[in-house]
Every structure is written in C-alpha cells, then in structure tokens.
Short mmCIF file of C-alpha atoms in Angstrom, two decimals:
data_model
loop_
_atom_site.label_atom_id
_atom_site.label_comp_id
_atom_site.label_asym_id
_atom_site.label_seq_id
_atom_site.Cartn_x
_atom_site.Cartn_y
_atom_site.Cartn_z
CA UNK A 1 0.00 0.00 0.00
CA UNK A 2 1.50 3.28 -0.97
CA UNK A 3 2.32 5.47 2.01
CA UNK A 4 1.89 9.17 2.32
CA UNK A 5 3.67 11.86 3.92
CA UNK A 6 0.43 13.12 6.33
CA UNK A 7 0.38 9.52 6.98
CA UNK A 8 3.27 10.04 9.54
CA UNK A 9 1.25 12.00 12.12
CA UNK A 10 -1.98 9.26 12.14
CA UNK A 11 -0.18 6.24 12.39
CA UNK A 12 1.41 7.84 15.76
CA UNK A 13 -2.29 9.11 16.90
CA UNK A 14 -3.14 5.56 16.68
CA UNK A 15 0.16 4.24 18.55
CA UNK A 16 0.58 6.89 21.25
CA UNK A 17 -2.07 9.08 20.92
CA UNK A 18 -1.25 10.90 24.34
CA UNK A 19 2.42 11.45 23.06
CA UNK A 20 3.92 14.69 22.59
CA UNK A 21 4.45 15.80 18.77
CA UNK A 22 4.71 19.38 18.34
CA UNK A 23 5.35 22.48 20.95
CA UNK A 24 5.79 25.80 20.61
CA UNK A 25 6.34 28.44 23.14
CA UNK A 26 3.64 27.40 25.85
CA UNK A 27 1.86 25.31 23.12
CA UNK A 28 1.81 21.16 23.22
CA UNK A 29 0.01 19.06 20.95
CA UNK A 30 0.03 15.38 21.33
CA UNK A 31 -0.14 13.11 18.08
CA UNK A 32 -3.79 12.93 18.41
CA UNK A 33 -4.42 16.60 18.65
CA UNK A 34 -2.20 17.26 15.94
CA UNK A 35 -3.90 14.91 14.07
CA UNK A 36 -7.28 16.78 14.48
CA UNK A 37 -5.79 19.36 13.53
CA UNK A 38 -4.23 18.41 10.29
CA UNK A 39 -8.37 16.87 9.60
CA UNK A 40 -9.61 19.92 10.10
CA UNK A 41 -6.94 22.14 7.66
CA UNK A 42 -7.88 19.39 4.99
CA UNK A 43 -11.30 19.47 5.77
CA UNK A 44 -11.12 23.22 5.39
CA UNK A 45 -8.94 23.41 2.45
CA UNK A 46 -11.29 21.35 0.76
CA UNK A 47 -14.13 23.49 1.89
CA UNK A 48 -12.43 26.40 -0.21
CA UNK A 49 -12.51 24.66 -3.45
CA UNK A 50 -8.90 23.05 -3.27
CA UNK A 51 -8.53 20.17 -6.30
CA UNK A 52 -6.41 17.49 -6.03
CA UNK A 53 -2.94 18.33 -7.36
CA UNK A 54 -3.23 22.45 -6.41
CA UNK A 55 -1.11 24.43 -4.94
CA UNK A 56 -1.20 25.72 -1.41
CA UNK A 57 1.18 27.78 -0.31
CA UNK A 58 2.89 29.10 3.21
CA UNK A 59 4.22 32.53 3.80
CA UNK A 60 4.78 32.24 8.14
CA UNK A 61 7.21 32.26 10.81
CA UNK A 62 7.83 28.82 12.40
CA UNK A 63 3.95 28.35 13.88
CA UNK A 64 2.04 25.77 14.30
CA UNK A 65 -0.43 26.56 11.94
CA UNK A 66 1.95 26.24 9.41
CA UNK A 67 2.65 22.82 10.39
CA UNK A 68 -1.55 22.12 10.07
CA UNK A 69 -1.75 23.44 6.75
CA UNK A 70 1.80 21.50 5.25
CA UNK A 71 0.04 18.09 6.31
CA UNK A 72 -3.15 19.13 5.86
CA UNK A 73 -2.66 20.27 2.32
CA UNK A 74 -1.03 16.77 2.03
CA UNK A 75 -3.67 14.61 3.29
CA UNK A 76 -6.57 17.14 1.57
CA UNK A 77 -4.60 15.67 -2.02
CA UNK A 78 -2.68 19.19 -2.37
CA UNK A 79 0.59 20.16 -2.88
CA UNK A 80 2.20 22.18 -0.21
CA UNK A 81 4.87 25.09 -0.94
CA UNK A 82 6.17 26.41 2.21
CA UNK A 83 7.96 29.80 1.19
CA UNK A 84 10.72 31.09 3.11
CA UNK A 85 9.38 33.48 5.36
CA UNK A 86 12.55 35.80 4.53
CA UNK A 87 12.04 36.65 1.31
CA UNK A 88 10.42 39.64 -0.14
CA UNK A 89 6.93 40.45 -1.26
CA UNK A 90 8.25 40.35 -5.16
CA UNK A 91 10.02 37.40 -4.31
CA UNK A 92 7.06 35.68 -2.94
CA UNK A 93 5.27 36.87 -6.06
CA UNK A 94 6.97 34.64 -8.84
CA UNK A 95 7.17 31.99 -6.48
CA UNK A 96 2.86 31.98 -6.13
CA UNK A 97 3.00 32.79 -9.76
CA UNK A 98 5.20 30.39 -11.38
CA UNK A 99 3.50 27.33 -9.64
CA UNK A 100 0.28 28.67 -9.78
CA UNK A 101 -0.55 28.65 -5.53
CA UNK A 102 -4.62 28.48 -5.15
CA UNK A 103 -4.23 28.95 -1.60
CA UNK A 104 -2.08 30.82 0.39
CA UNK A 105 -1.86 31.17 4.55
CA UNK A 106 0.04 33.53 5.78
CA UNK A 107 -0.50 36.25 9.14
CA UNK A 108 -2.27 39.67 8.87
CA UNK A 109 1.08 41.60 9.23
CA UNK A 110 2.46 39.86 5.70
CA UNK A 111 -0.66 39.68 3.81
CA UNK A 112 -0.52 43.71 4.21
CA UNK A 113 3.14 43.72 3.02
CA UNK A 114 1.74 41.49 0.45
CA UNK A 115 -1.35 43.44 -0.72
CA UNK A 116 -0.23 45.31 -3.83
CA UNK A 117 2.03 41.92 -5.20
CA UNK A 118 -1.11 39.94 -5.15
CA UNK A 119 -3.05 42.42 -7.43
CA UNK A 120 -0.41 39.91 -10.37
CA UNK A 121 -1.92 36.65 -8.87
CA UNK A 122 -4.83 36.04 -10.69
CA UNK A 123 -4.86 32.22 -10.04
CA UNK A 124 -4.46 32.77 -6.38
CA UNK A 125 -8.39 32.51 -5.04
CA UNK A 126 -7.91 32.56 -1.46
CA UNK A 127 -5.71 34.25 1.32
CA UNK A 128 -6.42 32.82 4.80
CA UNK A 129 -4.94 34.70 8.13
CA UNK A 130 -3.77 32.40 11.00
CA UNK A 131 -5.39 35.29 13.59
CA UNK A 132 -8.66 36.50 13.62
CA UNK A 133 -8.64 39.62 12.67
CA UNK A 134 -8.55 39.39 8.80
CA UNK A 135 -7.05 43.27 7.47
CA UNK A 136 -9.02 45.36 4.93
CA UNK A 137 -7.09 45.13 1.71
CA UNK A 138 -8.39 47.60 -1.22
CA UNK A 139 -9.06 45.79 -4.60
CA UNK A 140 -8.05 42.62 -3.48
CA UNK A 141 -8.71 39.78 -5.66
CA UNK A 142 -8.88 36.91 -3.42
CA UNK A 143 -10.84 35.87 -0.90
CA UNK A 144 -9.99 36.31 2.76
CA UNK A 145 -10.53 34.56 5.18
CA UNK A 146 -9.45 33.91 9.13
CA UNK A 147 -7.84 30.86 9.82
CA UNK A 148 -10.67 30.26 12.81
CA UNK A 149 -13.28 30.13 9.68
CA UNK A 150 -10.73 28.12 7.90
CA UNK A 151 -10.97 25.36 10.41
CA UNK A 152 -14.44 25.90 11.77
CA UNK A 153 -15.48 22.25 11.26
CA UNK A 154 -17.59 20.03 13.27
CA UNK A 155 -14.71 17.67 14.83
CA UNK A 156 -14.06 14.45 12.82
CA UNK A 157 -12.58 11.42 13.78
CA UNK A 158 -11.74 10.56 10.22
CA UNK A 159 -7.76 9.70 10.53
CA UNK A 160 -5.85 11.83 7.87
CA UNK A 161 -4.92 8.66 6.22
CA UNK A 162 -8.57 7.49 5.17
CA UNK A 163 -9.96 10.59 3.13
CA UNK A 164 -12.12 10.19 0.06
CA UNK A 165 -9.20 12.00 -1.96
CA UNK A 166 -6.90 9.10 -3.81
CA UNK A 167 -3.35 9.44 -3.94
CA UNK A 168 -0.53 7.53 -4.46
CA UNK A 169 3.14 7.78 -3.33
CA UNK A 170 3.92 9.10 -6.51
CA UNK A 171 1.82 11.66 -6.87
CA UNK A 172 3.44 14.73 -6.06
CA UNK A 173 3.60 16.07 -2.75
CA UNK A 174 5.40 19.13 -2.08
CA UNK A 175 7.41 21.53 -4.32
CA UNK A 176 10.81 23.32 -2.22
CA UNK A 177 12.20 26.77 -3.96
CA UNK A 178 15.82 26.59 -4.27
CA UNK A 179 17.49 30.35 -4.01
CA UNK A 180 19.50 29.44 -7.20
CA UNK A 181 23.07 30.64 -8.00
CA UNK A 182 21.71 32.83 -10.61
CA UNK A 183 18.62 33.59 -11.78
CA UNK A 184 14.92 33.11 -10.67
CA UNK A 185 14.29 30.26 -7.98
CA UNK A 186 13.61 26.85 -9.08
CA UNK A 187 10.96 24.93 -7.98
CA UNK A 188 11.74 21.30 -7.24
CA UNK A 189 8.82 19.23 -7.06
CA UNK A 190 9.09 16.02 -4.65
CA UNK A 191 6.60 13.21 -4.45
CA UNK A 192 5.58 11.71 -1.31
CA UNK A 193 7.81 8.57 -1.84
CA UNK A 194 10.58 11.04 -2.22
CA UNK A 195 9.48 12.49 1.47
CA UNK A 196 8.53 9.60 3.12
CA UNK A 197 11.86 7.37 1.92
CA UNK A 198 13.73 10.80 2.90
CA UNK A 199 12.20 10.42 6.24
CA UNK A 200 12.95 6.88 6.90
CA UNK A 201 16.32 6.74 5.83
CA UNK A 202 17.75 9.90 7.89
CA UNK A 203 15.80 9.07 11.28
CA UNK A 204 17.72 5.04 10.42
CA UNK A 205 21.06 6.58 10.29
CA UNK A 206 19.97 8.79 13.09
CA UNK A 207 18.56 6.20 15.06
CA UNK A 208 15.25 8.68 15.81
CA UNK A 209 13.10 7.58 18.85
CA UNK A 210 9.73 8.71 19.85
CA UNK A 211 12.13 9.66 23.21
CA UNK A 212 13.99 12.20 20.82
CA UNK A 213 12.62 15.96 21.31
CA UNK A 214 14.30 17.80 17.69
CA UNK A 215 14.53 21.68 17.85
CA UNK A 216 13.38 23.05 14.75
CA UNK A 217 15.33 25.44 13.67
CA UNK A 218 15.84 25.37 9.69
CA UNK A 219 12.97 27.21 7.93
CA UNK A 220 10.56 24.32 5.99
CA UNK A 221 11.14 25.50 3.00
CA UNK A 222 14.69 24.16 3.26
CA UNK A 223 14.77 20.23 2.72
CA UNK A 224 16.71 19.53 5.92
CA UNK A 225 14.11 21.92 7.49
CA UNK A 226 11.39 19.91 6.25
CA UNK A 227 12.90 17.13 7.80
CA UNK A 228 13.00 17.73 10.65
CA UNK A 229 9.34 17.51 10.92
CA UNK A 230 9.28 14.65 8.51
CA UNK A 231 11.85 12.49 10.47
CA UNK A 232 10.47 13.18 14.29
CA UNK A 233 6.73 11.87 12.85
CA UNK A 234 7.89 9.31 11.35
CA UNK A 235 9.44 8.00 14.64
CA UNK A 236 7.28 9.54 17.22
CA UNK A 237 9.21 11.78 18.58
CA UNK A 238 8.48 15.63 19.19
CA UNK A 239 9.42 18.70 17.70
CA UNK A 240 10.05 22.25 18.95
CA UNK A 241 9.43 25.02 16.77
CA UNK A 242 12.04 28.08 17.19
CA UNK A 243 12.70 30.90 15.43
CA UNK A 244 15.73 32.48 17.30
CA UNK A 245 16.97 36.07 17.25
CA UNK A 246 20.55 35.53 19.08
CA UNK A 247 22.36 31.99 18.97
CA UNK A 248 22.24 32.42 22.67
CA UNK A 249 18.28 31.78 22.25
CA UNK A 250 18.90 27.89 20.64
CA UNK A 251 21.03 26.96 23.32
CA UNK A 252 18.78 28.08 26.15
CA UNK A 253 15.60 26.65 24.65
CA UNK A 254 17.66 23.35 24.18
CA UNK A 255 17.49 23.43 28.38
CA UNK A 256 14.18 24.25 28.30
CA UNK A 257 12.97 21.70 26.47
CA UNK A 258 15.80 19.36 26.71
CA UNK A 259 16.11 18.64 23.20
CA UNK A 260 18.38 15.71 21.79
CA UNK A 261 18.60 16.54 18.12
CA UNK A 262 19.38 19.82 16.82
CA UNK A 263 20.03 20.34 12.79
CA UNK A 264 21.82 24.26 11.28
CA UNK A 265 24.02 25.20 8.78
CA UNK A 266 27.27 25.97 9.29
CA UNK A 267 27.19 29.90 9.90
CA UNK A 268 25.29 29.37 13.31
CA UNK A 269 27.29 26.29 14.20
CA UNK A 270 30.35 28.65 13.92
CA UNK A 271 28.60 31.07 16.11
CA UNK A 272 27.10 28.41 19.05
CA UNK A 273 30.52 26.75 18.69
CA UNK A 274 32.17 29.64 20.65
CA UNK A 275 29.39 29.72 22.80
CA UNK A 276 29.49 28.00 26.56
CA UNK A 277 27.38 25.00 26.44
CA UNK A 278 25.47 24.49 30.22
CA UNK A 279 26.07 20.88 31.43
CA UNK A 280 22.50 20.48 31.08
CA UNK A 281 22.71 21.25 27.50
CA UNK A 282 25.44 18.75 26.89
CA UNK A 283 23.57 16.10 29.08
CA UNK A 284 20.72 16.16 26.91
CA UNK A 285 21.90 16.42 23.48
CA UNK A 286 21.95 13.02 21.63
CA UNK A 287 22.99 14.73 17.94
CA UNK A 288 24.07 17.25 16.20
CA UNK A 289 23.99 17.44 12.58
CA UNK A 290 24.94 20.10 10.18
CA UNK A 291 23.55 20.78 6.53
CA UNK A 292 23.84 23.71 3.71
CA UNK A 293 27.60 23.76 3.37
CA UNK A 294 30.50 21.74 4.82
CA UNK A 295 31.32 21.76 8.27
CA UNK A 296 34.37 23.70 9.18
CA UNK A 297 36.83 21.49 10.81
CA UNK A 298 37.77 23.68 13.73
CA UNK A 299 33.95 24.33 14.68
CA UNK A 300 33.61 20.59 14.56
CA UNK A 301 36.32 20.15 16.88
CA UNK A 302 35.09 23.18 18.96
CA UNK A 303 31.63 21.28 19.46
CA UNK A 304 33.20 17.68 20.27
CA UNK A 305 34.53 19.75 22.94
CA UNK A 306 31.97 21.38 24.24
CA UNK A 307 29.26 18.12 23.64
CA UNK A 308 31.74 15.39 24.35
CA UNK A 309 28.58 12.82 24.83
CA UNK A 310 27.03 14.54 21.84
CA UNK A 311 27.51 12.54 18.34
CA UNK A 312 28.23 14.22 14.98
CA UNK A 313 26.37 13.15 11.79
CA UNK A 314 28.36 14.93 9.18
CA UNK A 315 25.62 15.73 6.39
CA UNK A 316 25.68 16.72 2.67
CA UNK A 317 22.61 17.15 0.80
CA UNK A 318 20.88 19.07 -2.16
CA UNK A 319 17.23 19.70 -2.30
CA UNK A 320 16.79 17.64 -5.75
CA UNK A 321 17.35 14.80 -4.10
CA UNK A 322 17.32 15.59 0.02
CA UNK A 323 19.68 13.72 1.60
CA UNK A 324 22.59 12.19 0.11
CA UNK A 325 25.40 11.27 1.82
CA UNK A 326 26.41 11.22 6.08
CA UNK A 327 29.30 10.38 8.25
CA UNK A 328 29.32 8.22 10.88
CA UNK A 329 30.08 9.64 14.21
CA UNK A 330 32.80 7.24 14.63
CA UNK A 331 34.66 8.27 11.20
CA UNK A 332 34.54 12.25 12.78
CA UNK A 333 37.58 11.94 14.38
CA UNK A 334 39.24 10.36 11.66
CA UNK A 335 38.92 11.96 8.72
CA UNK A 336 36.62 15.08 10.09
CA UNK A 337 36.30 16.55 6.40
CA UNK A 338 34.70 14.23 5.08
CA UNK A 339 30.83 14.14 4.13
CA UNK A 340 30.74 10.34 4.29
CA UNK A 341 29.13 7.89 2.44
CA UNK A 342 25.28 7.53 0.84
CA UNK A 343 22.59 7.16 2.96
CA UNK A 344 20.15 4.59 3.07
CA UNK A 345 18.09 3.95 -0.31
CA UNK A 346 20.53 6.16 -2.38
CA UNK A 347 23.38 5.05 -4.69
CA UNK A 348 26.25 8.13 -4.88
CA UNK A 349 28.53 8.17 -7.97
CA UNK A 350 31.56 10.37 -8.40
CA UNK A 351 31.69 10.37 -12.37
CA UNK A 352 33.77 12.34 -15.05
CA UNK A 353 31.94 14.21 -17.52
CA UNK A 354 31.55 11.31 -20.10
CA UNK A 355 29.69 9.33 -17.22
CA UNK A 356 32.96 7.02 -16.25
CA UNK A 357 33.43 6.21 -12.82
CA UNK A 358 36.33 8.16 -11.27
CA UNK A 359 39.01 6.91 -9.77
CA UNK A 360 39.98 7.64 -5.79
CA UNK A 361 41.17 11.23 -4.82
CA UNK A 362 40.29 12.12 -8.34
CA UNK A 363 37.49 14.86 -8.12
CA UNK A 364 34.05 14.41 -10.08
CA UNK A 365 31.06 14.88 -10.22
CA UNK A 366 28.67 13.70 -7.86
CA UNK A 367 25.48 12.09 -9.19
CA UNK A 368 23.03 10.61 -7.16
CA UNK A 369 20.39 7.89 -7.91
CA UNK A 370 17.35 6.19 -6.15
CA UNK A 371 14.32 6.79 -4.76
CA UNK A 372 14.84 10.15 -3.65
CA UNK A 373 15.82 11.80 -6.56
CA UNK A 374 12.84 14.53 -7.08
CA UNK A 375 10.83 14.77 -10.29
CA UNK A 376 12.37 17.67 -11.67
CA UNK A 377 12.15 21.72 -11.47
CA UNK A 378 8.50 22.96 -11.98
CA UNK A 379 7.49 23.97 -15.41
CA UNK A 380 11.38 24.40 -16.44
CA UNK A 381 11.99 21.55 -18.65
CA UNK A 382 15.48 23.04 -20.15
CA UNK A 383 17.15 23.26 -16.66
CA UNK A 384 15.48 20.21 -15.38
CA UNK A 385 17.11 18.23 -18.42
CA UNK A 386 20.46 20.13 -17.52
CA UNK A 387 20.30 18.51 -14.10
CA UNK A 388 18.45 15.55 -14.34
CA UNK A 389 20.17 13.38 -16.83
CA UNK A 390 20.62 9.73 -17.29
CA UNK A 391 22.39 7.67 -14.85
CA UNK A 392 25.75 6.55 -15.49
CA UNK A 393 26.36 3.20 -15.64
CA UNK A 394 23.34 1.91 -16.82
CA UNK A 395 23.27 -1.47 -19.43
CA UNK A 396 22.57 -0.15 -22.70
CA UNK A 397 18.93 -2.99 -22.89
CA UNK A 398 17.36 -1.18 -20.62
CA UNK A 399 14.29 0.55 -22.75
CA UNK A 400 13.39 3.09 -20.08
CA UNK A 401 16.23 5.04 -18.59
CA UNK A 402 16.83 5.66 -14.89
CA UNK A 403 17.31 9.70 -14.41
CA UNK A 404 19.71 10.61 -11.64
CA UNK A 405 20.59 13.81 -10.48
CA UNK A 406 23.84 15.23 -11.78
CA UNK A 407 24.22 17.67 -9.00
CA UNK A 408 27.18 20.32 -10.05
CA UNK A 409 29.40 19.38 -7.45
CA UNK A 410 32.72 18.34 -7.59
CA UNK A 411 33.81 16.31 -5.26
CA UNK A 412 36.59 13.16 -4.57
CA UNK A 413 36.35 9.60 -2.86
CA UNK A 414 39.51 7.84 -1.03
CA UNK A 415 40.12 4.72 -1.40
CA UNK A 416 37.75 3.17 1.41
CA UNK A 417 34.61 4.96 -0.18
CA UNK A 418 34.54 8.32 1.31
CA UNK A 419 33.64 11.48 0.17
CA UNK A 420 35.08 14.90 0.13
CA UNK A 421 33.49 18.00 -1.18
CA UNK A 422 35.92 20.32 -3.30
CA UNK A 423 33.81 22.91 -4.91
CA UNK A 424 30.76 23.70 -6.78
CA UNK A 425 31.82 22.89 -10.29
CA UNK A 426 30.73 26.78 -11.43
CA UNK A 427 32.34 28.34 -8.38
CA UNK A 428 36.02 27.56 -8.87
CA UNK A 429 38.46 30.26 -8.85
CA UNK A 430 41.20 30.09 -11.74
CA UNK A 431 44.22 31.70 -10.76
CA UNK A 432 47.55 31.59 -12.33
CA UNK A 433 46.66 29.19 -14.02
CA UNK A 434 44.90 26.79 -11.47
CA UNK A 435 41.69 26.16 -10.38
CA UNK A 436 41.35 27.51 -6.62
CA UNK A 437 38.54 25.93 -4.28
CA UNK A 438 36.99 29.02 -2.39
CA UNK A 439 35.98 26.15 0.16
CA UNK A 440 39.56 25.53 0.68
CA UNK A 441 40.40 29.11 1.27
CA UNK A 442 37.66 29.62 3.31
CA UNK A 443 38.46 26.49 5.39
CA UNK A 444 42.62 27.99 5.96
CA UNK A 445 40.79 31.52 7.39
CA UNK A 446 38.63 29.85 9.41
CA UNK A 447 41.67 27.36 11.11
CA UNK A 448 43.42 30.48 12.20
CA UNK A 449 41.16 31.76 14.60
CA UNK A 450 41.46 35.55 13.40
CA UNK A 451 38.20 35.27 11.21
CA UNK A 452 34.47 35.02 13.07
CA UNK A 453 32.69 34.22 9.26
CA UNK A 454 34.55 34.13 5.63
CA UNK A 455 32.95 34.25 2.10
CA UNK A 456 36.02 33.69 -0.48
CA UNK A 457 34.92 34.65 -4.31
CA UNK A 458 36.80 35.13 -7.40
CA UNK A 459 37.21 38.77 -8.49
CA UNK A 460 39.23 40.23 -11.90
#
C-alpha cells in the first residue's frame, strides 16, 4: 500500500495518541491533537474549493499553523509550498506565480506587506490569516478569510490517512524553492515517496526515537528543514518550533525543552561553537547534525569539545534529491572533512563528464540515484534536463532510462569509499593558471582563529 507523507502524524495518533508531537512556546500538541488538527486544515482546504494536485502555499514564521496546513494540504490531495518566510513580497510573487498557488496562509502583518504583489496573482483565489482579525485590503482579488473560519469544522474522527481524496506515493507532494546561484528560484517538485523514503532513511542513520525531542530550527522551506518535521513523525518523537533572534536563544531553549537533536548550517554552528554550552545542554543532546555547506573542521572540533557525549552526523545534501550522503560519528575523528558515504536507499557516484566512474582522490562529479531523486524543477523543462540526466552506468537494454541527479558538485572519494566536497563545479576560482577551491580558502581563514565568518569569491 502506498504510504503518504500526512500519513506520519496518524499512524502515531493511533500508537501513542497521548504522546507529545509538536510544541511551541507554551503550546503542546500530542499526536492525536495534531492529528485533528491536520483533519480539520484538509477538511477546510477542501471546503475552499482546493482540487487534487493544487497548490497551497505558506508565507509564516515557524507556527504551528503552518505545520496544520503543510500536512493538511497533504492529506486534503494538495501540494504544499512552504515559502521562506525571509524573502520579499516580489520574491514571494513569482514563487505563487510560477506554480500557480490556489491557496495561500500567511498572518495579517504579511498579507498587508503582500497586498499590492497579489493584485499579479490572478490564479491565487484565497488568502487565509492564522489570527482573527482578517485586514481590509483595497481591490483585493482573493478571498480572505481567518484561519478560525478556515478550520471551523464540526470535529471528525476521520484519521488523515482514510480521506475520500486518492493518492498515491507518486503523486506529487510538495514543491521546495531553491534560491538558485543565478537567476529566478527553481521549484523542485518532490513526491511523497521522495518524502517519506527521505524520512525513513535519515531518522535510520539517526537512530530517531519517539524519546527524541528535535529543535526546529531550519525554515521548511529548506529540505533539511522539512525534515526535521518529517523524520520526528515518522518516529514519534516531538518537535520544537524556534525561530531564534541571538544563537544564545537555541542553546537556552535546548534546556528548556531538553532537546536531543538539533540540525543548522554551518554559519550558526560557527557562532554556538564559541558559545558556553550548560552541562545540562550537553547532558541532553543526543545529535548534532549540520547541513547547507560543509562543516568547518575547527567548529567541529570546537563542538566535540563542548558536547563530548554529543555525536556528529556529518551531512551533505541538495534539495533535488534531500539527503545524500552522512558520516558516521565514529569516522569524525578520523577523517573530520569528510561528508561520508550515501545514505540509506541512495546510490552516490563520483563520475567524469563522459559518465565514467572516477578513480579515488580524483574529483568528479557527484550524481546521485534512487528513490529520492525529485521529479524535476517545476514547469522548467530546459534546466530540469540540464540537471536531471541519465544515470551513469546503466546497461545499454534497458528501454526506459533511470534519471539521476547530476548535481554540479565536484567532489573526490579515497580509497575506502569516502567522500570529500571540493567545490561547486561553477564556483572555482582560476588563478595563475589553477583552479582555486573558495571552500579551501575559506576552510585555511577559518583554522586560524582571526576570522568570526569568511565568504572567499573570485574577483578580476
């Protein structure tokens, strides 16, 4: 039976229904709440006129109402696009444009900001508030409504996995906007088999528990951010939603709520790395695990310090195809710049450009294959065909070709398997002659202590 993302949050409603899932602030739902809550989002969305396959969007801070309408968007047979709440009302724009969002929920304060973009969203019908107080918007288009109305449903005990809307796991599911080096973001659309495998194989690696309390820190619409919630559903455990102002504020909410898994890119890590950790901290915290860039050696080694019971999962990922590769905690001390190995139900290649296998510590390109590779860029062939490409190695009989994604990085194995970023294969600096990794540079400033954050580029 194919298995869908919302599908998470009701098996655990009918395991543990008095377990904790989601908290934020003063707020605690248990699986069982949050399931009635995801019921009544779908219920709602379907109220509005959502079709299965449509777009609804998210433009919010790290609430749980944002976490209703993902899953309940899901389990209603819609596609969810959860847009980083940083970005700009022009920004937001294309994005509701170029995938054609039917629904968006956002808060009062951003549908204001938002007001005089949305007069270019024709397809967009409806704008729902997560407060009650819904603002007065002249010549608005859409329909507004509160999120109260949105919801107003006589309670169901209808599980979100037993809805009259059929779907299967590879249907699509969710579509992430990537920032892009250049241009216009691209959409990349994932399917729920893409999600739900995603799921499975980082909380395996990560050994997830329903014990485990993750703080949420990564916005959703970043594929390790979306994780998070993906993972800690999938294996019972709870998640705390954050959005901190000072690093300070992560590690005092991970007392607080004595979280054991905590996920950021490498920017923060540098900063909570100089940090003083309270023993309370350290006694709770199971994991780390970084994402968005390569971990700098030195704040690795700074955190082992701090966190000596703590392990490090070593990530690398890109959103086309979530997760691709960890390190064991074990291998950290031993070769501490590495980004390991593939990850459960993904096969990584390191490939010249004729699709030959490379040999060890010569770089490549890294291509991954499986289960998790998305289903392209939305309505961009030309660049999806750029990046999604057939997979080396393949035996020339087989009539339908496997696509992999050919992800633009270069990067080198040794000879027991591992992996080792170098550079993105359109960022390398030619100098003299030779072909400088700004990574590299940036990893020399960072080992001499002088530097709090580095960006090295190529200039004339």
């Amino acid at each position: 039976m194919s298995e869908l993302i919302h599908q998470f949050i009701s098996i655990q409603a009918q395991r543990k229904p008095e377990a904790t899932a989601l908290k934020h602030k003063d707020l605690e739902f248990s699986y069982a709440e949050l399931e009635q809550q995801v019921v009544n989002a779908a219920q709602g969305l379907r109220g509005l006129g959502l079709q299965t396959g449509d777009r609804v969007a998210t433009y919010l801070p790290k609430l749980p109402e944002m976490v209703f309408t993902v899953f309940g968007a899901s389990a209603a047979g819609g596609v969810f696009v959860p847009i980083n709440p940083l970005l700009k009302p022009a920004q937001v724009a294309y994005i509701l444009q170029n995938c054609n969002v039917r629904i968006l929920v956002t808060s009062s304060q951003r549908l204001t900001q938002l007001a005089e973009v949305l007069l270019e969203c024709p397809e967009l019908a409806v704008c729902a508030v997560v407060e009650d107080d819904i603002p007065e918007l002249a010549h608005c288009r859409q329909q507004l409504q509160s999120w109260r109305e949105l919801t107003d449903q006589t309670e169901s005990a209808v599980p979100t996995g037993a809805g009259s809307v059929r779907r299967i796991d590879a249907d699509m599911a969710a579509i992430l906007y990537t920032s892009g080096s250049t241009g216009s973001p691209k959409g990349v659309v994932l399917s729920h088999r893409n999600l739900v495998i995603g799921a499975k194989s980082v909380a395996s690696y990560l050994h997830n528990t329903p014990e485990d309390c993750i703080l949420a820190v990564l916005p959703f619409s970043f594929d390790a951010g979306l994780s998070q919630l993906t993972t800690a559903f999938h294996s019972g455990a709870s998640v705390v939603l954050m959005d901190y102002l000072l690093p300070r504020d992560v590690i005092r909410a991970v007392v607080k709520y004595g979280i054991t898994g905590l996920g950021a890119v490498p920017p923060l890590w540098n900063q909570l790395a100089d940090l003083e950790w309270p023993r309370a901290a350290a006694r709770s915290m199971r994991y780390i695990t970084n994402t968005g860039g390569a971990m700098p050696t030195t704040t690795t080694s700074k955190l082992r310090a701090a966190l000596p019971g703590t392990l490090v999962y070593l990530m690398y990922g890109l959103t086309e195809a979530f997760r691709s590769t960890y390190l064991p905690p074990e291998q950290v001390a031993i070769r501490p710049e590495s980004m390991g190995k593939a990850i459960p139900n993904a096969e990584v290649q390191v490939v010249r450009s004729d699709g030959t296998e490379c040999e060890p510590g010569e770089p490549g390109e890294l291509v991954h294959r499986g289960s998790l590779v998305a289903m392209g860029y939305w309505n961009d062939p030309e660049t999806t065909a750029q990046r999604f490409k057939p997979a080396p190695g393949q035996p020339a009989e087989l009539p339908l070709t496997e696509i992999a994604v050919w992800s633009g990085d270069e990067v080198k194995k040794d000879a027991e398997g591992y992996l080792y970023f170098v550079s993105r294969m359109d960022e390398m600096i030619k100098s003299s002659g030779y072909r400088v990794s700004a990574t590299e540079v940036e990893e020399v400033l960072y080992a001499s202590g002088l530097v709090k954050a580095v960006a090295a580029l190529g200039l004339p």
